[in-house]
XYZ file of C-alpha atoms in Angstrom:
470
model
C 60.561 29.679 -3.338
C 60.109 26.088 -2.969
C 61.387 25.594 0.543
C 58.885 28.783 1.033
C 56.028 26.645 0.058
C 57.342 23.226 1.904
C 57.746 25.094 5.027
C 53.940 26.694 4.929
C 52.437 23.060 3.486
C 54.587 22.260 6.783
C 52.648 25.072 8.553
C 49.716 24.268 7.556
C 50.119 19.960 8.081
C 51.218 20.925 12.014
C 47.994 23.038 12.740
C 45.674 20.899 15.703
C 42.455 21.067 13.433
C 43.984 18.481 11.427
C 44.693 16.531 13.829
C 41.553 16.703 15.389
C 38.956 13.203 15.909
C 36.164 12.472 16.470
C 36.209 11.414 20.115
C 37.820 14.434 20.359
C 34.650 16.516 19.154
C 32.941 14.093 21.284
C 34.805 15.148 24.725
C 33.956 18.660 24.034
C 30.264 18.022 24.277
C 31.266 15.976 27.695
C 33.352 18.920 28.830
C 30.138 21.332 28.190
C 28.111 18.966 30.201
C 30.872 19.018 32.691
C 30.938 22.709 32.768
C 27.222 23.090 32.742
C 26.776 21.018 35.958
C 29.450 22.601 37.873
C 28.641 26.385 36.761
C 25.213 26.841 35.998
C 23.773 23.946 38.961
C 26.631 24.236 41.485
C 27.344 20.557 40.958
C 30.759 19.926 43.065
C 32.399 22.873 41.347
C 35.666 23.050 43.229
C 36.647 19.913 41.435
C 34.245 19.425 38.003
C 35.579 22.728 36.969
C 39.545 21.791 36.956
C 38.338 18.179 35.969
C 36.476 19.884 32.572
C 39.300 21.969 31.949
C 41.929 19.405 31.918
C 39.382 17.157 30.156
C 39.008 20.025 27.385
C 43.377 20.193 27.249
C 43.552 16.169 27.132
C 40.834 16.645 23.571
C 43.203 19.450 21.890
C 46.190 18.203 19.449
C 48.996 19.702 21.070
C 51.982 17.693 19.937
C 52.820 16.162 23.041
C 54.249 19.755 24.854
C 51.197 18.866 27.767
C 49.593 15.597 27.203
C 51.874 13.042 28.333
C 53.671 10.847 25.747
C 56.212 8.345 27.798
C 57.335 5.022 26.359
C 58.317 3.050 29.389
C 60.016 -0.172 29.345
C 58.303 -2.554 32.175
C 60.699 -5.557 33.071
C 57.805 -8.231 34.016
C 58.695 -11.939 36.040
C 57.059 -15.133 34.943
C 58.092 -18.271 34.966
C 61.391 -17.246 36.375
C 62.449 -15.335 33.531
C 62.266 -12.024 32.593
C 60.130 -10.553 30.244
C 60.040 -7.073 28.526
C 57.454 -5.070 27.444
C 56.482 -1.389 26.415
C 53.343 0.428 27.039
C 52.552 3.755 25.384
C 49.557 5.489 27.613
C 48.542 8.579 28.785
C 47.841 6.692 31.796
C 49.869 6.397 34.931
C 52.618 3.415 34.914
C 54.206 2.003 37.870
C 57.746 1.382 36.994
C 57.671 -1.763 39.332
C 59.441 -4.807 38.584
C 56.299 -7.067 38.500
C 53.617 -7.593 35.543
C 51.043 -5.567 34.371
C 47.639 -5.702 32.781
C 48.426 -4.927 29.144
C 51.523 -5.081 27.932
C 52.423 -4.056 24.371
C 55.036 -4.639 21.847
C 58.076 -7.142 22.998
C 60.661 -4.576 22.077
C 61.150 -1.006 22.030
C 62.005 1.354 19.357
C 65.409 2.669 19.775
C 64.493 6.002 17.296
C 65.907 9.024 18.322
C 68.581 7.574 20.787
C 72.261 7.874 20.506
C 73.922 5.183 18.182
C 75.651 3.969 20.888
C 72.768 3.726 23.395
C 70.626 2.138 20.708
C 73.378 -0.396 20.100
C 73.970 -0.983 24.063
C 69.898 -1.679 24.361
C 69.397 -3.962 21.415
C 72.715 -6.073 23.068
C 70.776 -5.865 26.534
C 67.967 -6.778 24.956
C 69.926 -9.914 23.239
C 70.743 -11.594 26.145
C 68.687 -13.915 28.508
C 68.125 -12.549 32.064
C 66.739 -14.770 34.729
C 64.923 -13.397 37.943
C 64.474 -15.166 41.329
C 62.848 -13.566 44.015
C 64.974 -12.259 46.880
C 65.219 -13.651 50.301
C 66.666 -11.872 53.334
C 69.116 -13.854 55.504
C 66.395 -15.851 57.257
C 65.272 -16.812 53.573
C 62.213 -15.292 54.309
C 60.991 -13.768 50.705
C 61.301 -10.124 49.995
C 57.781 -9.107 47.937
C 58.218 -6.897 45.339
C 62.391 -7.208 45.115
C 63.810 -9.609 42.780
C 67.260 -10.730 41.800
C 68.207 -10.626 38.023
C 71.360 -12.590 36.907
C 72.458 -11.358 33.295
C 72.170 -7.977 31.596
C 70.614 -5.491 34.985
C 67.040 -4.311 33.194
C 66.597 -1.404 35.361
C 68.560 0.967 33.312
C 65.977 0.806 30.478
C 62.911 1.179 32.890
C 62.651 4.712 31.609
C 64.368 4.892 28.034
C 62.689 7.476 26.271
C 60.928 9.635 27.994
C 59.291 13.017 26.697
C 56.344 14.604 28.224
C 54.782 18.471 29.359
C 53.877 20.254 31.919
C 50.765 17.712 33.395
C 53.020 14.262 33.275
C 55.104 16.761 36.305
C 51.767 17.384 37.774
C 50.463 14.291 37.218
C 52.811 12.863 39.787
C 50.603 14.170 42.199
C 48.694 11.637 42.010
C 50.800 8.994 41.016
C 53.325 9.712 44.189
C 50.221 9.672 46.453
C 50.171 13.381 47.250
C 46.903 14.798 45.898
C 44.499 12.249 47.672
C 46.300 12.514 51.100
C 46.738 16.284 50.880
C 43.114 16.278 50.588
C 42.508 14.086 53.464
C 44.302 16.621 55.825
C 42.842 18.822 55.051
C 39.713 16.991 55.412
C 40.691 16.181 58.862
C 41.478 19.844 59.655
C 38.044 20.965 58.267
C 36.314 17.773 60.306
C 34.980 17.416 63.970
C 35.678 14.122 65.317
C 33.343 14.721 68.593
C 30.186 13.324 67.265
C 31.781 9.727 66.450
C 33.210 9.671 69.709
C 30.326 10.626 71.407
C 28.595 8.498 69.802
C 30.701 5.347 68.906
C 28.318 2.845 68.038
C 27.799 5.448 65.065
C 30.926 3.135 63.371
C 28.295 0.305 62.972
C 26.150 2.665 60.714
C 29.560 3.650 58.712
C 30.567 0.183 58.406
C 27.080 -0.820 56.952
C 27.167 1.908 54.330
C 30.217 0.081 52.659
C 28.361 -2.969 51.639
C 27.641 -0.909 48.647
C 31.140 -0.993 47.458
C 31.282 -5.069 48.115
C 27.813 -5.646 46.309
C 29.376 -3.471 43.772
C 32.813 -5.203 43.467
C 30.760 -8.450 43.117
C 29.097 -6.694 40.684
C 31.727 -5.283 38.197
C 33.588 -9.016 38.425
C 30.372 -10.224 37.180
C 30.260 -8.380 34.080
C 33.777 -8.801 33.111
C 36.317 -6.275 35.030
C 39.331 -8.028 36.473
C 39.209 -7.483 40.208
C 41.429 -4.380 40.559
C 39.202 -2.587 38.134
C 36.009 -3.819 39.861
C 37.365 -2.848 43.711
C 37.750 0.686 41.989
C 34.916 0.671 40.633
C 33.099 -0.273 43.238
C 34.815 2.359 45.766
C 32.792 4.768 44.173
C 30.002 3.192 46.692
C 32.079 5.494 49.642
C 31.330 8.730 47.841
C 34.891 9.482 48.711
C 36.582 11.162 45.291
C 40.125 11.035 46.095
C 40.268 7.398 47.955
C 38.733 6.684 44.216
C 41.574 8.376 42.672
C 44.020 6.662 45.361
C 42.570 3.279 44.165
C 41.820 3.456 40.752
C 45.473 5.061 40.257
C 46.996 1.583 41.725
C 44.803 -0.961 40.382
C 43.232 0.917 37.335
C 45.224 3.494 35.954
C 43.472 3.164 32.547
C 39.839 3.502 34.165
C 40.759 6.284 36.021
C 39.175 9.519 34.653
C 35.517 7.585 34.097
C 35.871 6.180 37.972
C 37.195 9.410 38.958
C 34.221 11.882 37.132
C 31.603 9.080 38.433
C 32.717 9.462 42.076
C 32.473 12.971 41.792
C 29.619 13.219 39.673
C 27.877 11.398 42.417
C 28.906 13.258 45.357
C 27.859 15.869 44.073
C 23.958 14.440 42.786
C 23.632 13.222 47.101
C 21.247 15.265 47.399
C 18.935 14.179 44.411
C 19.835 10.699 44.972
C 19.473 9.754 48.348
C 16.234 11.719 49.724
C 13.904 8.730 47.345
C 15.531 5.687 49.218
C 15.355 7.285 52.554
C 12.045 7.835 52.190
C 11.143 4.734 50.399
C 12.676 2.717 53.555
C 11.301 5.079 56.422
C 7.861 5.788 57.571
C 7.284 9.375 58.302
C 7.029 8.895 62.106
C 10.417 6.953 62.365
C 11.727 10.295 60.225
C 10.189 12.661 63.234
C 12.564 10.460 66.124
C 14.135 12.796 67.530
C 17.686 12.169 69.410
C 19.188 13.194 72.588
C 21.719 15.596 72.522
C 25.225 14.499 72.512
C 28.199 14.813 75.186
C 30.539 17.385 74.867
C 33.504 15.432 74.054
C 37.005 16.648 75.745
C 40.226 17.588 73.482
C 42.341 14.986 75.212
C 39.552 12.580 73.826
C 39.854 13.688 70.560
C 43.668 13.645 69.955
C 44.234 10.455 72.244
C 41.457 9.165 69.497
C 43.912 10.736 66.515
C 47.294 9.082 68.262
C 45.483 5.721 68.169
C 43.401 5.411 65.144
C 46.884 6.580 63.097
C 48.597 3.791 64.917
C 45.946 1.028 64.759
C 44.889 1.572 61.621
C 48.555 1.754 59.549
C 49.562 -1.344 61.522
C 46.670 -3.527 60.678
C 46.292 -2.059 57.060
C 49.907 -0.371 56.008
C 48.709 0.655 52.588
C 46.099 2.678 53.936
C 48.458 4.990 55.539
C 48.636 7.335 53.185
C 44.960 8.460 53.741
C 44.130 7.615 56.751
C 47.618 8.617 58.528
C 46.925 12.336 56.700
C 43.255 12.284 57.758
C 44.452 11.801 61.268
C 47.371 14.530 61.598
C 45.148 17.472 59.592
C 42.443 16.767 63.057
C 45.227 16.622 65.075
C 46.571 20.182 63.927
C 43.150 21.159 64.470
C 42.155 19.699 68.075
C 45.694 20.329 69.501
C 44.534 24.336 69.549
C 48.189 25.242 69.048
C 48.501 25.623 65.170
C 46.136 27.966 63.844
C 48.052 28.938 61.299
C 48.588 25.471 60.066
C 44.925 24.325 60.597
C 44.138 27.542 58.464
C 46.826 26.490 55.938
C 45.453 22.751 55.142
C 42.027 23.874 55.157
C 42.164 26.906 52.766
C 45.376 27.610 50.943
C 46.850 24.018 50.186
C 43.550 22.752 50.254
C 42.412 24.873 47.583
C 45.567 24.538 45.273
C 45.795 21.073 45.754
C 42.254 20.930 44.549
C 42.994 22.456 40.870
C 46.088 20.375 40.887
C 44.156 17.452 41.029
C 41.064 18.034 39.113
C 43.258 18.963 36.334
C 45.369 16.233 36.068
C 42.758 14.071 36.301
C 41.100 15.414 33.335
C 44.111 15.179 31.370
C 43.314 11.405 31.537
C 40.308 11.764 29.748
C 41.279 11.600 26.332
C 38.626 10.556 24.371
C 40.118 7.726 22.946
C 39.899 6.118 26.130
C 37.404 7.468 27.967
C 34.936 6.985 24.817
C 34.528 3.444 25.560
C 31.346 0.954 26.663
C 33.351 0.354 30.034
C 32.791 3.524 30.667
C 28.994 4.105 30.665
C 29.291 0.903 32.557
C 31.404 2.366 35.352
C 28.776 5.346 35.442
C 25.752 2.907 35.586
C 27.784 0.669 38.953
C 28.101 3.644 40.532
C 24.795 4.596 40.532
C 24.278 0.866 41.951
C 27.435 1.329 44.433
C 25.734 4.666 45.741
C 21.920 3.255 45.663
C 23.223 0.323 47.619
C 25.169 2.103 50.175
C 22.315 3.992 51.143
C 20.116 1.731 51.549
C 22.847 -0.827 53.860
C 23.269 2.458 55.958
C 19.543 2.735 56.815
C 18.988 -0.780 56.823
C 21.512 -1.137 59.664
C 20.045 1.362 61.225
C 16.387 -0.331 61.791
C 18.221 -3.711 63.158
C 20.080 -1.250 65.682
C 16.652 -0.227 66.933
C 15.711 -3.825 67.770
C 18.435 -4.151 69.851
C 16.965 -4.134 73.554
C 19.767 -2.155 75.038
C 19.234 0.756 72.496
C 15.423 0.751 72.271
C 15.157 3.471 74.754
C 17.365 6.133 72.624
C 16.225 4.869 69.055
C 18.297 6.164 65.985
C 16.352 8.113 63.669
C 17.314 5.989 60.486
C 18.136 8.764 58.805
C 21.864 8.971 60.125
C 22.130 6.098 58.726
C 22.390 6.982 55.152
C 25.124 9.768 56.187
C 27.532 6.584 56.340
C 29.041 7.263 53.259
C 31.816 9.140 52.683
C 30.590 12.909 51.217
C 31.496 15.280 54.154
C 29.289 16.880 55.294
C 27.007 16.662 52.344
C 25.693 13.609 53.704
C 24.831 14.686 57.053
C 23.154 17.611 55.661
C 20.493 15.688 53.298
C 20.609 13.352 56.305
C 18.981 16.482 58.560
C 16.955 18.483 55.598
C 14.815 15.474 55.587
C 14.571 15.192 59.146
C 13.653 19.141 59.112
C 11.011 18.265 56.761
C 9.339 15.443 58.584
C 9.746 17.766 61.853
C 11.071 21.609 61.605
C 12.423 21.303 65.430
C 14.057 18.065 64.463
C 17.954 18.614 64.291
C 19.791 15.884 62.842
C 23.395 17.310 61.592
C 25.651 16.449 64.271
C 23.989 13.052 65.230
C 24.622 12.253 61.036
C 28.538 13.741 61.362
C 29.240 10.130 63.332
C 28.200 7.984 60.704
C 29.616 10.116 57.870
C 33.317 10.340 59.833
C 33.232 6.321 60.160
C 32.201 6.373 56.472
C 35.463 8.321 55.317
C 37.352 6.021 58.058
C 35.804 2.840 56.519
C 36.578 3.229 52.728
C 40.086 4.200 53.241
C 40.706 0.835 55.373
C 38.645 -0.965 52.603
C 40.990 0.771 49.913
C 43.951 -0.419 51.809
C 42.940 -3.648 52.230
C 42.215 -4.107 48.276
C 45.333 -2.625 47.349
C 46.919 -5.203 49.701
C 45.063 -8.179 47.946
C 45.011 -7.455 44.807
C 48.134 -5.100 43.913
């Protein structure tokens, strides 16, 4: 009879209401708001839907079987000695040989391990180790490879590992696949022609990123460390997974609030850029109306594929990922000879990778972390990253008009604020409010230029920080 009644007070001790917090209660509100904007007002739905959802599993006590719980052992350098450290996070870890952020306890707990693994770890553990970095034959250093002399650490990188099903599909995004599936398919959904018709449309792309430097600046200046802020201040591209790309390199632990800003914001284009475009254009410079634009060839558009992938990997290698996907999903689709790929990456495996990713990013939103001030701070520099953006694009695109060459084909400066990174959304608000300033106005493909060299530009800008700062 007793065990009867331990095993029911066991029962009953197990049951997730118990468990249950108050940032927990708090995420379900969030996840209704979530729900509400992508349901009921159509807000970005594809993705706030899964992100909700998986936001709504991250909040429920479920004993570890889907939330990750790893304990990872990270072997960090300094000094020229070697220094362990464990991190327990529902966050994604790098198991990298090199230091990190925030490291925890100096030793981890060998509970539930073998007596005889426990006993080999504490000896490892024992014993100095001393790292140099390693040189090739030339004695040119090797970044990122190191040579340990001693006890080899790398055995205990991964220790104790238990997880669910979401810390498989979180790999996704760890790995690098989510973001660049989504760029092919991107690419196989995108037309090219109007940039290349067009090219001095990559000025009006490359202007629209100066909101993700002001907002960089920004985010230092209140107190982020500089991997956070260039995550942060990505958001600024309107571009949700090169926000997930970043933030999952150089802030892992930021990245649901970066990743439900970006797409909170793409979403909200057209309520927030229509006020600045018409605060910093007169209503006759809205009515300009621009020449149509060349037909552009298809050996134009994949010679521009073959060299883009090359020039752009070779100047900025960690921005392959992206852009080298971005560039092979238009190449399926210009070549004319893989329909049935094209249709692939831009329906089926564009669609699942979608729920893939919008639910494991929710599942970092655990309201213990997400429920933070950093976080209504990330929300409030994006809204500067965006506002700032905009305005650089149509900025750039008045000083473009007072260039004597150009003055007889002037740029409506609409286009301009299309140079961010929210295909095609951008180009559309970009031509509603030409439509309204002029119903025979037609502005779409004229905006597609700028907003191609917008997705172009942040994923060289997200290479380049991850080069710099990682």
């Amino acid at each position: 009879m007793q065990e009867l009644i331990n095993s029911f007070a066991d029962f009953i001790s197990g049951i997730g209401l118990f468990q249950m917090t108050w940032q927990m209660y708090t995420m379900w509100g969030v996840v209704l708001v979530m729900l509400y904007l992508g349901v009921a007002k159509q807000f970005e739905p594809l993705l706030m839907v899964p992100i909700a959802f998986g936001a709504l599993i991250a909040n429920i006590p479920d004993n570890g079987m889907v939330i990750t719980q790893a304990q990872r052992e990270v072997v960090a350098l300094k000094e020229g000695k070697v220094e362990r450290s464990t991190m327990n996070d529902v966050g994604f870890i790098q198991l990298e040989l090199a230091p990190f952020a925030d490291p925890g306890v100096s030793k981890q707990s060998t509970e539930g391990l073998a007596p005889a693994v426990a006993a080999e770890y504490d000896q490892a553990m024992a014993q100095p180790m001393v790292a140099t970095e390693a040189t090739d034959a030339d004695g040119k250093v090797q970044k990122g490879k190191l040579v340990v002399t001693g006890q080899t650490p790398q055995k205990y990188l991964l220790v104790k590992p238990h997880g669910g099903l979401f810390d498989l599909l979180g790999l996704g995004i760890k790995c690098e696949i989510f973001p660049a599936l989504i760029f092919m398919g991107v690419g196989a959904l995108t037309d090219f022609g109007p940039l290349l018709a067009s090219p001095k449309a990559l000025l009006l792309g490359a202007a629209a990123q100066g909101g993700v430097a002001f907002t960089f600046l920004c985010a230092v200046c209140v107190g982020f460390t500089k991997g956070q802020a260039s995550a942060i201040g990505i958001i600024g591209g309107a571009d949700g997974p090169t926000s997930i790309f970043l933030a999952s390199k150089l802030a892992p632990e930021l990245l649901g609030a970066i990743a439900v800003a970006a797409y909170t914001y793409m979403a909200l284009v057209p309520l927030i850029q229509p006020p600045f475009m018409r605060l910093l254009t007169t209503e006759k410079q809205r009515k300009i109306k621009m020449k149509s634009l060349r037909m552009v060839s298809k050996g134009e558009k994949l010679f521009f594929c073959f060299t883009v992938t090359i020039l752009t990997i070779l100047l900025c290698p960690d921005a392959a990922p992206l852009l080298g996907m971005l560039m092979f999903g238009n190449f399926l689709r210009e070549c004319k000879v893989t329909e049935r790929l094209v249709s692939c990456a831009q329906n089926e495996l564009m669609n699942i990778t979608t729920i893939l990713l919008g639910v494991s990013v929710g599942l970092t939103m655990q309201g213990v972390r997400f429920l933070k001030g950093e976080t209504l701070l990330i929300i409030l520099l994006g809204v500067v990253a965006f506002a700032v953006a905009t305005c650089a694009g149509l900025i750039c695109a008045h000083l473009m008009n007072l260039i004597p060459g150009w003055r007889k084909n002037p740029i409506n400066p609409l286009i301009g604020s299309a140079g961010v990174s929210a295909v095609p959304m951008a180009a559309r608000v970009s031509h509603n409010e030409g439509q309204k300033a002029d119903r025979s106005n037609f502005l779409l493909m004229h905006a597609m230029g700028p907003n191609v060299a917008g997705v172009i530009g942040t994923a060289v800008i997200a290479g380049y920080y991850i080069t710099t700062l990682q």
